[in-house]
Amino acid sequence: MIAQPRKTMDRLFFYPKVDFTQVESPNPYIVNMEGALSAHFKIVNKKENRGGVLEFFENLFRTDIYFFNWVENLPIYRFGKLQVMFFILFTWLAKLMNKKMIWVLHNKYSHSTDKNFWTDWMYKVLIKSSDLIITHSSEGIDFVANVSKGMEGKVHYLPHPARPRIASVKSSIKEYDLLIWGALHPYKGVADFLEFINKNLVQEDKITVLIIGKCFDQDYLIRLNKSLNEKITHINEFRTLEEISSFAQKSKYVFFPYNSPSLLSSGTLMDSMRMDARILGPNIGSFKDLSYMGVIENYSEFEDIQQIITAYQDLRKSEIAQLRVFFRENSWKNFATNLNVIYRGLRNN
């Protein structure tokens, strides 16, 4: 028998690489993504990114493909404007050397800053320069089409991958109407929602809300604390997903008061789906895309929420079964396989 030559993997530069021991609010997305991609690509950068754009240049001769997450945030980092200029130079040089670029479009614009010239410019550069754009919401395709007409053909919608369900003891007694969890950033709209219900609902109509999540912005924390009362509780700390899941079983809905027009997808949403809980989220992005399963209900305005809570019903067996199918089809392993198929078609054209 003639030995078959070993298939070589394309070399991939992964951004950002993060030291999670130094991060206040770690996002497992990066670790999960890198681990999934490593089955199909050779990751060339082993250490966390400290050199910014300079590292993109340093790895040009040992990289076939650059894989970018949140690189559009370069303008908000140290020497941000200068890094943007060097990034534009990098994209030109990468094209000249026939390097491929994949960009994951997570948001319509950065959560970390207001819309401005520099971040808008980065989005336009990335749309034009990327060979492949991955989005976790179908709205990402429309966004690209609106920003740069004719470029939507390079965008592929792949739902946000999910890990298997989180086992927890089901509870028939619902102690809370709404559970809000995760790191508390202003763009998530928690303070806006609390102020709304305290202002617009009479005492006997007030809904019970449990909030679990660390708030790092002290001014925002003060604003949140002003809205707390006997029906609104905030646990200002991180809890494990297993603990969150147990609270989800005691709540009618896991609730997302997101009010950011930049939103496309949410890792917190995907983890909440793993908890066999009903989810209530805005009628945008992946909340809208995945509402077909019935597990996710959408609202358009905060005024809709009380009526939705009143009509609450436990998850049906058919809905739980559909969740199981979703988890199998949208695993991290399958996501990486599907992305690799798209990339191979791109490379071979």
mmCIF file of C-alpha atoms in Angstrom:
data_model
loop_
_atom_site.group_PDB
_atom_site.id
_atom_site.type_symbol
_atom_site.label_atom_id
_atom_site.label_comp_id
_atom_site.label_asym_id
_atom_site.label_seq_id
_atom_site.Cartn_x
_atom_site.Cartn_y
_atom_site.Cartn_z
ATOM 1 C CA MET A 1 0.000 0.000 0.000
ATOM 2 C CA ILE A 2 1.299 3.438 -0.914
ATOM 3 C CA ALA A 3 1.275 5.851 1.992
ATOM 4 C CA GLN A 4 -0.868 8.917 1.386
ATOM 5 C CA PRO A 5 0.861 12.262 1.908
ATOM 6 C CA ARG A 6 -0.156 13.938 5.135
ATOM 7 C CA LYS A 7 -2.613 16.763 4.628
ATOM 8 C CA THR A 8 -1.107 20.055 5.755
ATOM 9 C CA MET A 9 -3.162 22.639 7.591
ATOM 10 C CA ASP A 10 -3.282 26.254 6.535
ATOM 11 C CA ARG A 11 -1.567 28.515 9.030
ATOM 12 C CA LEU A 12 -3.922 30.840 10.900
ATOM 13 C CA PHE A 13 -3.204 33.964 12.943
ATOM 14 C CA PHE A 14 -5.909 34.250 15.599
ATOM 15 C CA TYR A 15 -6.984 37.605 17.024
ATOM 16 C CA PRO A 16 -7.403 38.405 19.803
ATOM 17 C CA LYS A 17 -5.472 35.976 21.965
ATOM 18 C CA VAL A 18 -6.307 36.822 25.575
ATOM 19 C CA ASP A 19 -4.826 35.903 28.943
ATOM 20 C CA PHE A 20 -8.054 35.219 30.807
ATOM 21 C CA THR A 21 -6.320 35.287 34.188
ATOM 22 C CA GLN A 22 -5.950 39.038 33.662
ATOM 23 C CA VAL A 23 -9.506 39.743 32.468
ATOM 24 C CA GLU A 24 -12.208 40.985 34.857
ATOM 25 C CA SER A 25 -15.080 39.686 32.733
ATOM 26 C CA PRO A 26 -13.797 36.736 30.704
ATOM 27 C CA ASN A 27 -15.604 35.883 27.472
ATOM 28 C CA PRO A 28 -15.349 32.137 26.717
ATOM 29 C CA TYR A 29 -16.140 32.786 23.046
ATOM 30 C CA ILE A 30 -12.477 33.339 22.169
ATOM 31 C CA VAL A 31 -11.293 30.145 23.869
ATOM 32 C CA ASN A 32 -14.099 28.100 22.299
ATOM 33 C CA MET A 33 -13.464 29.579 18.857
ATOM 34 C CA GLU A 34 -9.721 28.983 18.924
ATOM 35 C CA GLY A 35 -10.200 25.433 20.161
ATOM 36 C CA ALA A 36 -12.711 24.658 17.414
ATOM 37 C CA LEU A 37 -10.565 26.171 14.653
ATOM 38 C CA SER A 38 -7.455 24.287 15.797
ATOM 39 C CA ALA A 39 -8.985 21.091 14.382
ATOM 40 C CA HIS A 40 -8.734 22.544 10.865
ATOM 41 C CA PHE A 41 -5.957 25.144 11.021
ATOM 42 C CA LYS A 42 -2.527 25.498 12.552
ATOM 43 C CA ILE A 43 -2.676 28.432 14.984
ATOM 44 C CA VAL A 44 0.628 30.296 14.551
ATOM 45 C CA ASN A 45 0.439 32.774 17.432
ATOM 46 C CA LYS A 46 0.723 31.079 20.811
ATOM 47 C CA LYS A 47 0.847 33.996 23.240
ATOM 48 C CA GLU A 48 -1.606 36.771 24.011
ATOM 49 C CA ASN A 49 -1.625 39.776 21.699
ATOM 50 C CA ARG A 50 0.351 42.635 23.179
ATOM 51 C CA GLY A 51 1.824 44.315 20.115
ATOM 52 C CA GLY A 52 -1.424 45.273 18.406
ATOM 53 C CA VAL A 53 -1.182 45.697 14.643
ATOM 54 C CA LEU A 54 2.589 45.211 14.701
ATOM 55 C CA GLU A 55 2.014 41.495 15.339
ATOM 56 C CA PHE A 56 0.021 41.247 12.104
ATOM 57 C CA PHE A 57 3.130 42.403 10.204
ATOM 58 C CA GLU A 58 5.499 40.184 12.222
ATOM 59 C CA ASN A 59 3.567 37.054 11.211
ATOM 60 C CA LEU A 60 3.079 37.781 7.505
ATOM 61 C CA PHE A 61 5.619 35.199 6.327
ATOM 62 C CA ARG A 62 4.283 32.371 8.476
ATOM 63 C CA THR A 63 0.545 32.978 8.107
ATOM 64 C CA ASP A 64 -1.884 31.952 5.371
ATOM 65 C CA ILE A 65 -5.035 33.358 6.909
ATOM 66 C CA TYR A 66 -5.858 36.036 9.479
ATOM 67 C CA PHE A 67 -8.913 35.431 11.660
ATOM 68 C CA PHE A 68 -10.220 38.592 13.326
ATOM 69 C CA ASN A 69 -12.696 39.131 16.178
ATOM 70 C CA TRP A 70 -13.469 42.671 17.349
ATOM 71 C CA VAL A 71 -10.474 44.094 15.461
ATOM 72 C CA GLU A 72 -12.774 47.013 14.612
ATOM 73 C CA ASN A 73 -12.138 48.197 18.199
ATOM 74 C CA LEU A 74 -8.552 49.198 17.375
ATOM 75 C CA PRO A 75 -9.401 52.940 17.483
ATOM 76 C CA ILE A 76 -10.238 52.772 21.208
ATOM 77 C CA TYR A 77 -6.918 51.194 22.193
ATOM 78 C CA ARG A 78 -3.615 52.894 22.929
ATOM 79 C CA PHE A 79 -2.332 54.784 19.865
ATOM 80 C CA GLY A 80 -5.664 53.821 18.284
ATOM 81 C CA LYS A 81 -5.648 56.209 15.350
ATOM 82 C CA LEU A 82 -2.080 55.275 14.501
ATOM 83 C CA GLN A 83 -2.986 51.587 14.699
ATOM 84 C CA VAL A 84 -5.843 52.179 12.263
ATOM 85 C CA MET A 85 -3.436 53.710 9.758
ATOM 86 C CA PHE A 86 -1.031 50.785 10.125
ATOM 87 C CA PHE A 87 -3.939 48.347 9.811
ATOM 88 C CA ILE A 88 -4.860 49.847 6.443
ATOM 89 C CA LEU A 89 -1.244 49.414 5.345
ATOM 90 C CA PHE A 90 -1.358 45.832 6.612
ATOM 91 C CA THR A 91 -4.482 45.003 4.575
ATOM 92 C CA TRP A 92 -2.802 46.302 1.415
ATOM 93 C CA LEU A 93 0.344 44.262 2.066
ATOM 94 C CA ALA A 94 -1.656 41.137 2.992
ATOM 95 C CA LYS A 95 -3.528 41.321 -0.310
ATOM 96 C CA LEU A 96 -0.266 41.775 -2.188
ATOM 97 C CA MET A 97 1.073 38.607 -0.535
ATOM 98 C CA ASN A 98 -2.183 36.683 -1.184
ATOM 99 C CA LYS A 99 -3.065 36.281 2.495
ATOM 100 C CA LYS A 100 -6.697 35.573 3.327
ATOM 101 C CA MET A 101 -8.690 37.509 5.918
ATOM 102 C CA ILE A 102 -11.761 36.286 7.803
ATOM 103 C CA TRP A 103 -13.608 38.759 9.997
ATOM 104 C CA VAL A 104 -16.357 37.842 12.461
ATOM 105 C CA LEU A 105 -18.910 40.660 12.474
ATOM 106 C CA HIS A 106 -20.197 40.627 16.054
ATOM 107 C CA ASN A 107 -21.830 44.065 16.252
ATOM 108 C CA LYS A 108 -23.007 46.819 13.930
ATOM 109 C CA TYR A 109 -20.567 49.090 15.714
ATOM 110 C CA SER A 110 -18.527 48.933 18.881
ATOM 111 C CA HIS A 111 -20.315 48.572 22.234
ATOM 112 C CA SER A 112 -17.327 50.279 23.839
ATOM 113 C CA THR A 113 -17.652 53.710 22.248
ATOM 114 C CA ASP A 114 -20.101 55.979 20.492
ATOM 115 C CA LYS A 115 -20.234 55.910 16.715
ATOM 116 C CA ASN A 116 -17.448 58.037 15.309
ATOM 117 C CA PHE A 117 -15.362 58.537 12.176
ATOM 118 C CA TRP A 118 -12.557 56.154 13.169
ATOM 119 C CA THR A 119 -14.693 53.148 14.085
ATOM 120 C CA ASP A 120 -16.916 53.710 11.043
ATOM 121 C CA TRP A 121 -13.801 53.795 8.891
ATOM 122 C CA MET A 122 -12.563 50.515 10.383
ATOM 123 C CA TYR A 123 -15.866 48.854 9.499
ATOM 124 C CA LYS A 124 -15.619 50.062 5.900
ATOM 125 C CA VAL A 125 -11.997 48.895 5.623
ATOM 126 C CA LEU A 126 -12.849 45.477 7.047
ATOM 127 C CA ILE A 127 -15.848 44.994 4.775
ATOM 128 C CA LYS A 128 -13.768 45.873 1.742
ATOM 129 C CA SER A 129 -10.602 43.958 2.731
ATOM 130 C CA SER A 130 -12.002 40.752 4.226
ATOM 131 C CA ASP A 131 -12.240 37.744 1.951
ATOM 132 C CA LEU A 132 -14.918 36.217 4.153
ATOM 133 C CA ILE A 133 -17.214 37.803 6.761
ATOM 134 C CA ILE A 134 -18.976 35.609 9.313
ATOM 135 C CA THR A 135 -22.026 36.926 11.154
ATOM 136 C CA HIS A 136 -24.102 35.251 13.863
ATOM 137 C CA SER A 137 -27.231 37.152 12.828
ATOM 138 C CA SER A 138 -28.941 37.465 9.461
ATOM 139 C CA GLU A 139 -29.101 41.222 10.125
ATOM 140 C CA GLY A 140 -25.342 41.259 9.618
ATOM 141 C CA ILE A 141 -25.873 40.599 5.900
ATOM 142 C CA ASP A 142 -28.216 43.593 5.627
ATOM 143 C CA PHE A 143 -25.776 45.723 7.608
ATOM 144 C CA VAL A 144 -22.923 45.002 5.211
ATOM 145 C CA ALA A 145 -25.168 45.687 2.227
ATOM 146 C CA ASN A 146 -26.146 49.067 3.680
ATOM 147 C CA VAL A 147 -22.584 50.093 4.542
ATOM 148 C CA SER A 148 -20.980 48.885 1.326
ATOM 149 C CA LYS A 149 -23.366 47.890 -1.451
ATOM 150 C CA GLY A 150 -22.244 44.854 -3.425
ATOM 151 C CA MET A 151 -20.129 43.378 -0.604
ATOM 152 C CA GLU A 152 -22.913 41.322 0.983
ATOM 153 C CA GLY A 153 -21.908 38.313 -1.141
ATOM 154 C CA LYS A 154 -18.871 37.703 1.062
ATOM 155 C CA VAL A 155 -21.029 37.508 4.230
ATOM 156 C CA HIS A 156 -22.119 34.118 5.605
ATOM 157 C CA TYR A 157 -24.653 33.714 8.405
ATOM 158 C CA LEU A 158 -23.683 30.954 10.822
ATOM 159 C CA PRO A 159 -25.644 30.948 14.112
ATOM 160 C CA HIS A 160 -23.604 31.523 17.255
ATOM 161 C CA PRO A 161 -22.290 28.090 18.320
ATOM 162 C CA ALA A 162 -23.582 26.587 21.550
ATOM 163 C CA ARG A 163 -22.185 24.108 24.022
ATOM 164 C CA PRO A 164 -24.415 21.276 25.381
ATOM 165 C CA ARG A 165 -27.245 22.010 27.811
ATOM 166 C CA ILE A 166 -26.557 22.726 31.460
ATOM 167 C CA ALA A 167 -28.117 20.127 33.743
ATOM 168 C CA SER A 168 -30.203 21.638 36.533
ATOM 169 C CA VAL A 169 -33.123 20.674 38.760
ATOM 170 C CA LYS A 170 -36.395 21.940 37.306
ATOM 171 C CA SER A 171 -38.571 24.038 39.593
ATOM 172 C CA SER A 172 -42.337 24.416 39.213
ATOM 173 C CA ILE A 173 -42.325 27.358 41.639
ATOM 174 C CA LYS A 174 -41.327 30.627 39.994
ATOM 175 C CA GLU A 175 -39.868 33.016 42.560
ATOM 176 C CA TYR A 176 -39.024 35.662 39.967
ATOM 177 C CA ASP A 177 -40.676 36.990 36.865
ATOM 178 C CA LEU A 178 -37.398 37.964 35.210
ATOM 179 C CA LEU A 179 -33.785 36.908 35.598
ATOM 180 C CA ILE A 180 -31.101 39.199 34.161
ATOM 181 C CA TRP A 181 -27.559 37.883 34.284
ATOM 182 C CA GLY A 182 -24.060 38.569 32.994
ATOM 183 C CA ALA A 183 -21.610 41.456 33.269
ATOM 184 C CA LEU A 184 -23.570 44.689 33.618
ATOM 185 C CA HIS A 185 -22.534 47.173 30.945
ATOM 186 C CA PRO A 186 -24.571 50.308 30.112
ATOM 187 C CA TYR A 187 -25.318 49.121 26.562
ATOM 188 C CA LYS A 188 -27.319 46.202 27.985
ATOM 189 C CA GLY A 189 -30.040 48.593 29.149
ATOM 190 C CA VAL A 190 -30.600 47.163 32.642
ATOM 191 C CA ALA A 191 -30.788 50.535 34.416
ATOM 192 C CA ASP A 192 -33.140 51.887 31.727
ATOM 193 C CA PHE A 193 -35.494 48.954 32.260
ATOM 194 C CA LEU A 194 -35.491 49.212 36.057
ATOM 195 C CA GLU A 195 -36.225 52.924 35.886
ATOM 196 C CA PHE A 196 -39.055 52.199 33.454
ATOM 197 C CA ILE A 197 -40.857 49.678 35.656
ATOM 198 C CA ASN A 198 -40.440 51.803 38.794
ATOM 199 C CA LYS A 199 -41.906 54.794 36.992
ATOM 200 C CA ASN A 200 -44.658 53.149 34.959
ATOM 201 C CA LEU A 201 -46.009 50.226 37.007
ATOM 202 C CA VAL A 202 -48.152 50.666 40.107
ATOM 203 C CA GLN A 203 -47.037 48.749 43.182
ATOM 204 C CA GLU A 204 -49.483 45.848 42.832
ATOM 205 C CA ASP A 205 -48.427 45.375 39.205
ATOM 206 C CA LYS A 206 -44.691 45.463 39.889
ATOM 207 C CA ILE A 207 -42.753 42.509 38.535
ATOM 208 C CA THR A 208 -40.086 40.636 40.468
ATOM 209 C CA VAL A 209 -36.593 40.933 38.986
ATOM 210 C CA LEU A 210 -33.377 39.171 39.971
ATOM 211 C CA ILE A 211 -30.133 40.566 38.552
ATOM 212 C CA ILE A 212 -26.915 38.555 38.842
ATOM 213 C CA GLY A 213 -23.757 40.105 37.476
ATOM 214 C CA LYS A 214 -20.753 42.233 38.288
ATOM 215 C CA CYS A 215 -20.935 45.944 37.522
ATOM 216 C CA PHE A 216 -17.483 47.504 37.063
ATOM 217 C CA ASP A 217 -18.676 51.038 36.296
ATOM 218 C CA GLN A 218 -19.216 52.707 39.672
ATOM 219 C CA ASP A 219 -21.377 55.506 38.295
ATOM 220 C CA TYR A 220 -23.581 52.963 36.558
ATOM 221 C CA LEU A 221 -23.728 50.856 39.747
ATOM 222 C CA ILE A 222 -24.984 53.890 41.697
ATOM 223 C CA ARG A 223 -27.665 54.376 39.063
ATOM 224 C CA LEU A 224 -28.679 50.696 39.331
ATOM 225 C CA ASN A 225 -28.800 50.789 43.128
ATOM 226 C CA LYS A 226 -31.273 53.675 43.077
ATOM 227 C CA SER A 227 -33.818 51.386 41.395
ATOM 228 C CA LEU A 228 -33.522 48.443 43.811
ATOM 229 C CA ASN A 229 -36.456 47.667 46.113
ATOM 230 C CA GLU A 230 -38.269 44.721 47.682
ATOM 231 C CA LYS A 231 -39.098 43.342 44.213
ATOM 232 C CA ILE A 232 -35.813 44.112 42.461
ATOM 233 C CA THR A 233 -32.648 42.399 43.720
ATOM 234 C CA HIS A 234 -29.082 42.692 42.449
ATOM 235 C CA ILE A 235 -26.299 40.223 43.314
ATOM 236 C CA ASN A 236 -23.185 42.182 42.355
ATOM 237 C CA GLU A 237 -20.903 39.232 41.638
ATOM 238 C CA PHE A 238 -20.231 36.517 39.097
ATOM 239 C CA ARG A 239 -21.818 33.103 39.563
ATOM 240 C CA THR A 240 -21.121 29.864 37.724
ATOM 241 C CA LEU A 241 -23.356 28.906 34.815
ATOM 242 C CA GLU A 242 -24.679 26.022 36.900
ATOM 243 C CA GLU A 243 -25.754 28.461 39.625
ATOM 244 C CA ILE A 244 -27.286 30.795 37.053
ATOM 245 C CA SER A 245 -29.161 27.843 35.573
ATOM 246 C CA SER A 246 -30.700 27.003 38.945
ATOM 247 C CA PHE A 247 -31.957 30.585 39.244
ATOM 248 C CA ALA A 248 -33.272 30.394 35.668
ATOM 249 C CA GLN A 249 -35.419 27.428 36.693
ATOM 250 C CA LYS A 250 -36.929 29.597 39.423
ATOM 251 C CA SER A 251 -37.722 32.408 36.974
ATOM 252 C CA LYS A 252 -40.397 32.733 34.328
ATOM 253 C CA TYR A 253 -38.020 34.311 31.817
ATOM 254 C CA VAL A 254 -34.349 34.973 31.337
ATOM 255 C CA PHE A 255 -34.664 38.572 30.246
ATOM 256 C CA PHE A 256 -32.521 40.759 27.969
ATOM 257 C CA PRO A 257 -33.312 44.482 28.196
ATOM 258 C CA TYR A 258 -30.706 45.286 25.525
ATOM 259 C CA ASN A 259 -31.318 48.704 24.020
ATOM 260 C CA SER A 260 -28.247 48.988 21.808
ATOM 261 C CA PRO A 261 -28.891 49.401 18.073
ATOM 262 C CA SER A 262 -25.429 47.900 17.516
ATOM 263 C CA LEU A 263 -26.513 44.445 18.714
ATOM 264 C CA LEU A 264 -26.327 41.479 16.353
ATOM 265 C CA SER A 265 -25.714 38.414 18.539
ATOM 266 C CA SER A 266 -25.188 37.452 22.157
ATOM 267 C CA GLY A 267 -23.138 34.746 23.836
ATOM 268 C CA THR A 268 -25.246 35.210 26.983
ATOM 269 C CA LEU A 269 -28.303 34.332 24.905
ATOM 270 C CA MET A 270 -26.716 31.081 23.757
ATOM 271 C CA ASP A 271 -25.770 30.096 27.306
ATOM 272 C CA SER A 272 -29.288 30.936 28.482
ATOM 273 C CA MET A 273 -30.729 28.595 25.847
ATOM 274 C CA ARG A 274 -28.636 25.841 27.431
ATOM 275 C CA MET A 275 -30.626 26.282 30.681
ATOM 276 C CA ASP A 276 -33.989 25.017 29.349
ATOM 277 C CA ALA A 277 -35.512 28.387 30.211
ATOM 278 C CA ARG A 278 -37.902 30.672 28.409
ATOM 279 C CA ILE A 279 -36.108 33.745 27.067
ATOM 280 C CA LEU A 280 -37.474 37.225 26.531
ATOM 281 C CA GLY A 281 -35.418 39.486 24.294
ATOM 282 C CA PRO A 282 -35.680 42.402 21.862
ATOM 283 C CA ASN A 283 -37.001 41.839 18.359
ATOM 284 C CA ILE A 284 -33.574 42.286 16.766
ATOM 285 C CA GLY A 285 -30.476 40.301 15.806
ATOM 286 C CA SER A 286 -30.142 36.698 16.904
ATOM 287 C CA PHE A 287 -33.085 37.102 19.304
ATOM 288 C CA LYS A 288 -35.274 37.575 16.241
ATOM 289 C CA ASP A 289 -33.465 34.932 14.132
ATOM 290 C CA LEU A 290 -33.952 32.176 16.719
ATOM 291 C CA SER A 291 -37.478 33.026 17.825
ATOM 292 C CA TYR A 292 -38.795 30.434 15.348
ATOM 293 C CA MET A 293 -38.128 27.758 17.973
ATOM 294 C CA GLY A 294 -40.697 29.243 20.354
ATOM 295 C CA VAL A 295 -38.256 29.218 23.266
ATOM 296 C CA ILE A 296 -37.397 32.876 22.646
ATOM 297 C CA GLU A 297 -40.149 35.471 22.819
ATOM 298 C CA ASN A 298 -39.610 38.971 21.455
ATOM 299 C CA TYR A 299 -40.747 42.377 22.627
ATOM 300 C CA SER A 300 -40.636 45.659 20.750
ATOM 301 C CA GLU A 301 -41.083 48.058 23.686
ATOM 302 C CA PHE A 302 -40.762 47.739 27.461
ATOM 303 C CA GLU A 303 -44.537 48.330 27.574
ATOM 304 C CA ASP A 304 -45.017 44.832 26.053
ATOM 305 C CA ILE A 305 -43.273 42.964 28.847
ATOM 306 C CA GLN A 306 -45.931 42.857 31.567
ATOM 307 C CA GLN A 307 -48.490 41.327 29.205
ATOM 308 C CA ILE A 308 -45.951 38.709 28.054
ATOM 309 C CA ILE A 309 -45.201 37.755 31.663
ATOM 310 C CA THR A 310 -48.918 37.380 32.390
ATOM 311 C CA ALA A 311 -49.263 34.896 29.503
ATOM 312 C CA TYR A 312 -46.237 32.807 30.605
ATOM 313 C CA GLN A 313 -46.311 29.030 30.145
ATOM 314 C CA ASP A 314 -43.663 26.405 30.927
ATOM 315 C CA LEU A 315 -41.587 25.032 28.075
ATOM 316 C CA ARG A 316 -43.348 22.291 26.176
ATOM 317 C CA LYS A 317 -41.672 18.950 25.522
ATOM 318 C CA SER A 318 -41.592 19.696 21.791
ATOM 319 C CA GLU A 319 -39.725 22.954 22.443
ATOM 320 C CA ILE A 320 -37.157 21.216 24.647
ATOM 321 C CA ALA A 321 -36.678 18.564 21.944
ATOM 322 C CA GLN A 322 -36.112 21.309 19.376
ATOM 323 C CA LEU A 323 -33.464 22.834 21.634
ATOM 324 C CA ARG A 324 -31.629 19.505 21.733
ATOM 325 C CA VAL A 325 -31.568 19.396 17.940
ATOM 326 C CA PHE A 326 -30.282 22.978 17.816
ATOM 327 C CA PHE A 327 -27.431 22.152 20.208
ATOM 328 C CA ARG A 328 -26.380 19.171 18.112
ATOM 329 C CA GLU A 329 -26.492 21.044 14.817
ATOM 330 C CA ASN A 330 -24.834 24.213 16.134
ATOM 331 C CA SER A 331 -22.004 22.806 18.196
ATOM 332 C CA TRP A 332 -18.592 24.455 18.114
ATOM 333 C CA LYS A 333 -17.266 21.442 16.249
ATOM 334 C CA ASN A 334 -19.898 21.741 13.514
ATOM 335 C CA PHE A 335 -19.400 25.500 13.319
ATOM 336 C CA ALA A 336 -15.672 25.083 12.647
ATOM 337 C CA THR A 337 -16.360 22.358 10.076
ATOM 338 C CA ASN A 338 -18.881 24.534 8.236
ATOM 339 C CA LEU A 339 -16.542 27.528 8.299
ATOM 340 C CA ASN A 340 -13.703 25.411 6.964
ATOM 341 C CA VAL A 341 -15.876 24.230 4.053
ATOM 342 C CA ILE A 342 -16.684 27.861 3.186
ATOM 343 C CA TYR A 343 -13.015 28.823 3.465
ATOM 344 C CA ARG A 344 -11.860 25.938 1.232
ATOM 345 C CA GLY A 345 -14.295 27.017 -1.435
ATOM 346 C CA LEU A 346 -12.975 30.552 -1.143
ATOM 347 C CA ARG A 347 -9.336 29.455 -1.347
ATOM 348 C CA ASN A 348 -9.892 27.164 -4.317
ATOM 349 C CA ASN A 349 -11.663 29.788 -6.429
#
